[in-house]
Amino acid sequence: MLLREVEYAKPTSVADALELLAANDGARALAGGQTLINVMKARAASPDMLVDLNGLDELKGIELGADGTLSIGAMTTYTELTQSAEAKARPILAEVVGTIADVQVRNRGTIGGNCCANDPTNHLPPLMAAIGARFTIAGAGGERDVPAEEFFLGVYLTAVGPGELLTRVTIPAGKHDGFAAVTLGVDGTCICNAAASVNGSVRVALGCVDAVPVVLAPASADEDAVREAVRGAGLQPPSDVHASAEYRTQLAEVLAVRAARQAQERT
Ligand SMILES: Cc1cc2nc3c(=O)[nH]c(=O)nc-3n(C[C@H](O)[C@H](O)[C@H](O)COP(=O)(O)OP(=O)(O)OC[C@H]3O[C@@H](n4cnc5c(N)ncnc54)[C@H](O)[C@@H]3O)c2cc1C
């Protein structure tokens, strides 16, 4: 289906982009367009104006701090993440984004767009929740820093409010991470996924079972503890054409165990 007519702006600074977004109620940020353009074609969203972020170098780049903290610009693509020497400091990032869809999607899709879309089947929301990412949001009033547990608010809904932009994602140091998913075909949409981080404390985040990642803190990364934590979460996942709620509940437990095991075995 063709897009309905829409105004288009390509600002040259974040300040200009914020002004455009604040001045137009119906304006939406355009990142890789790999979700937004599709929902516009399906008429599930019809913004009046697209504010294209692709010319904004301020939203690009991956910096590695002396303490191993990664600061990743919201407009960094999956391909740039997989090719970045700095991003290797947290190996799970490239491993996971390298499995998203196909080359075309990976060349256009961005870390910021994936998180801001907060599609419950996306790979990155549970991963970001498990590894303790923080999100920098800019608006007319300046910048604020939001932890993952306060960033993902609902289906297609995040802490980024009207007139605001996600500018950076900050990821703490750590190597002991895991990710497991059951997808529709190879590299397809997730039916269920789980991310785990065993860097000091143990954190597991489940995707596709609720509107936002379900974050658990098992007593340990051992199988019994992880199973107990998932069972105790009282999951009520959706049923759809791809999986029943019962199947997703079972997958969540199995994938959480796999992700935690992978995290634990990482050297
Ligand atoms: C065929 C296909 C298969 C796919 N399979 C998967 C998959 O298996 N797993 C997966 O995780 N994803 C998948 N995707 C989605 C893909 O990863 C998208 O790239 C991602 O969901 C959105 O990122 P984007 O950069 O394209 O954002 P866009 O589509 O441009 O934007 C998405 C939303 O975020 C907002 N937004 C974007 N950037 C910002 C910002 N900096 N500040 C504020 N708001 C912002 C936009 O306004 C929009 O509402 C698939 C896409 C396609 C086309």
CSV table of C-alpha atoms and ligand atoms in Angstrom, one decimal, residues 21 27-39 50-51 53-54 59 74-76 78 99-102 105-106 108-119 121-125 156 158 160-161 164-168 183 187-190 193, ligand 1:
chain,number,residue,atom,x,y,z
A,21,LEU,CA,8.9,17.8,16.9
A,27,ALA,CA,5.4,14.9,13.8
A,28,ARG,CA,7.3,11.7,14.3
A,29,ALA,CA,11.0,11.0,14.3
A,30,LEU,CA,12.2,8.8,11.4
A,31,ALA,CA,15.2,6.6,12.1
A,32,GLY,CA,15.8,3.5,10.0
A,33,GLY,CA,12.1,3.5,9.0
A,34,GLN,CA,12.0,-0.4,9.2
A,35,THR,CA,9.1,-0.3,11.6
A,36,LEU,CA,7.6,3.2,11.1
A,37,ILE,CA,7.3,3.1,7.3
A,38,ASN,CA,5.7,-0.3,7.5
A,39,VAL,CA,3.1,0.8,10.1
A,50,LEU,CA,8.4,12.9,9.4
A,51,VAL,CA,11.5,14.4,11.1
A,53,LEU,CA,17.2,11.9,12.0
A,54,ASN,CA,19.6,10.4,9.4
A,59,LEU,CA,23.1,10.8,17.3
A,74,ALA,CA,20.6,6.3,19.0
A,75,MET,CA,21.1,6.4,15.2
A,76,THR,CA,23.8,3.7,15.2
A,78,TYR,CA,22.8,-2.8,13.6
A,99,THR,CA,20.6,-12.1,14.0
A,100,ILE,CA,17.9,-9.4,13.4
A,101,ALA,CA,16.1,-10.0,10.1
A,102,ASP,CA,18.2,-9.6,7.0
A,105,VAL,CA,17.0,-4.3,7.8
A,106,ARG,CA,20.4,-4.4,9.6
A,108,ARG,CA,18.9,0.7,8.1
A,109,GLY,CA,17.6,-0.3,11.6
A,110,THR,CA,19.0,1.5,14.6
A,111,ILE,CA,19.4,0.7,18.2
A,112,GLY,CA,17.3,3.8,19.1
A,113,GLY,CA,14.5,2.9,16.7
A,114,ASN,CA,14.4,-0.7,17.9
A,115,CYS,CA,14.1,0.5,21.6
A,116,CYS,CA,11.7,3.4,20.8
A,117,ALA,CA,9.4,1.1,18.8
A,118,ASN,CA,9.2,-1.2,21.8
A,119,ASP,CA,7.5,-3.9,19.8
A,121,THR,CA,8.6,-9.1,19.7
A,122,ASN,CA,11.8,-7.1,19.1
A,123,HIS,CA,15.2,-8.4,20.2
A,124,LEU,CA,16.5,-5.3,21.9
A,125,PRO,CA,14.1,-4.4,24.7
A,156,TYR,CA,4.9,0.9,21.2
A,158,THR,CA,8.4,4.3,26.0
A,160,VAL,CA,10.3,9.2,25.2
A,161,GLY,CA,7.4,11.7,25.3
A,164,GLU,CA,11.5,14.4,22.8
A,165,LEU,CA,14.2,12.3,21.2
A,166,LEU,CA,16.3,9.4,22.5
A,167,THR,CA,19.9,10.5,21.9
A,168,ARG,CA,22.1,7.8,23.5
A,183,THR,CA,11.9,-17.3,15.9
A,187,ASP,CA,16.4,-14.8,11.8
A,188,GLY,CA,12.7,-14.2,11.9
A,189,THR,CA,10.4,-12.4,14.3
A,190,CYS,CA,10.7,-13.7,17.9
A,193,ASN,CA,13.1,-14.6,23.7
B,1,LIG,C1,11.3,-7.6,7.4
B,1,LIG,C2,11.6,-7.1,8.8
B,1,LIG,C3,11.8,-8.0,9.8
B,1,LIG,C4,12.1,-7.5,11.1
B,1,LIG,N1,12.5,-8.4,12.1
B,1,LIG,C5,12.9,-8.0,13.3
B,1,LIG,C6,13.3,-8.9,14.3
B,1,LIG,O1,13.3,-10.1,14.2
B,1,LIG,N2,13.7,-8.4,15.5
B,1,LIG,C7,13.7,-7.0,15.8
B,1,LIG,O2,14.1,-6.6,16.9
B,1,LIG,N3,13.3,-6.2,14.8
B,1,LIG,C8,12.9,-6.6,13.6
B,1,LIG,N4,12.4,-5.7,12.7
B,1,LIG,C9,12.3,-4.3,13.1
B,1,LIG,C10,13.6,-3.6,12.9
B,1,LIG,O3,14.6,-4.0,13.8
B,1,LIG,C11,13.5,-2.0,13.1
B,1,LIG,O4,14.7,-1.5,12.6
B,1,LIG,C12,13.2,-1.5,14.4
B,1,LIG,O5,12.1,-2.0,15.0
B,1,LIG,C13,13.0,0.0,14.4
B,1,LIG,O6,14.2,0.7,14.2
B,1,LIG,P1,14.3,1.8,13.1
B,1,LIG,O7,15.6,2.5,13.2
B,1,LIG,O8,14.0,1.3,11.7
B,1,LIG,O9,13.2,2.9,13.6
B,1,LIG,P2,11.9,3.5,12.8
B,1,LIG,O10,11.1,2.5,12.2
B,1,LIG,O11,12.4,4.7,12.0
B,1,LIG,O12,11.2,4.1,14.1
B,1,LIG,C14,10.5,3.3,15.0
B,1,LIG,C15,9.8,4.1,16.1
B,1,LIG,O13,10.7,4.7,16.9
B,1,LIG,C16,10.7,6.2,16.9
B,1,LIG,N5,12.1,6.6,17.0
B,1,LIG,C17,13.1,6.1,16.3
B,1,LIG,N6,14.3,6.7,16.7
B,1,LIG,C18,14.0,7.6,17.7
B,1,LIG,C19,14.7,8.4,18.5
B,1,LIG,N7,16.0,8.5,18.4
B,1,LIG,N8,14.1,9.2,19.4
B,1,LIG,C20,12.7,9.1,19.5
B,1,LIG,N9,11.9,8.3,18.8
B,1,LIG,C21,12.6,7.5,17.8
B,1,LIG,C22,10.0,6.5,15.6
B,1,LIG,O14,9.3,7.8,15.6
B,1,LIG,C23,9.0,5.3,15.5
B,1,LIG,O15,7.9,5.6,16.3
B,1,LIG,C24,12.1,-6.1,11.4
B,1,LIG,C25,11.8,-5.2,10.4
B,1,LIG,C26,11.5,-5.7,9.1
B,1,LIG,C27,11.2,-4.7,8.0
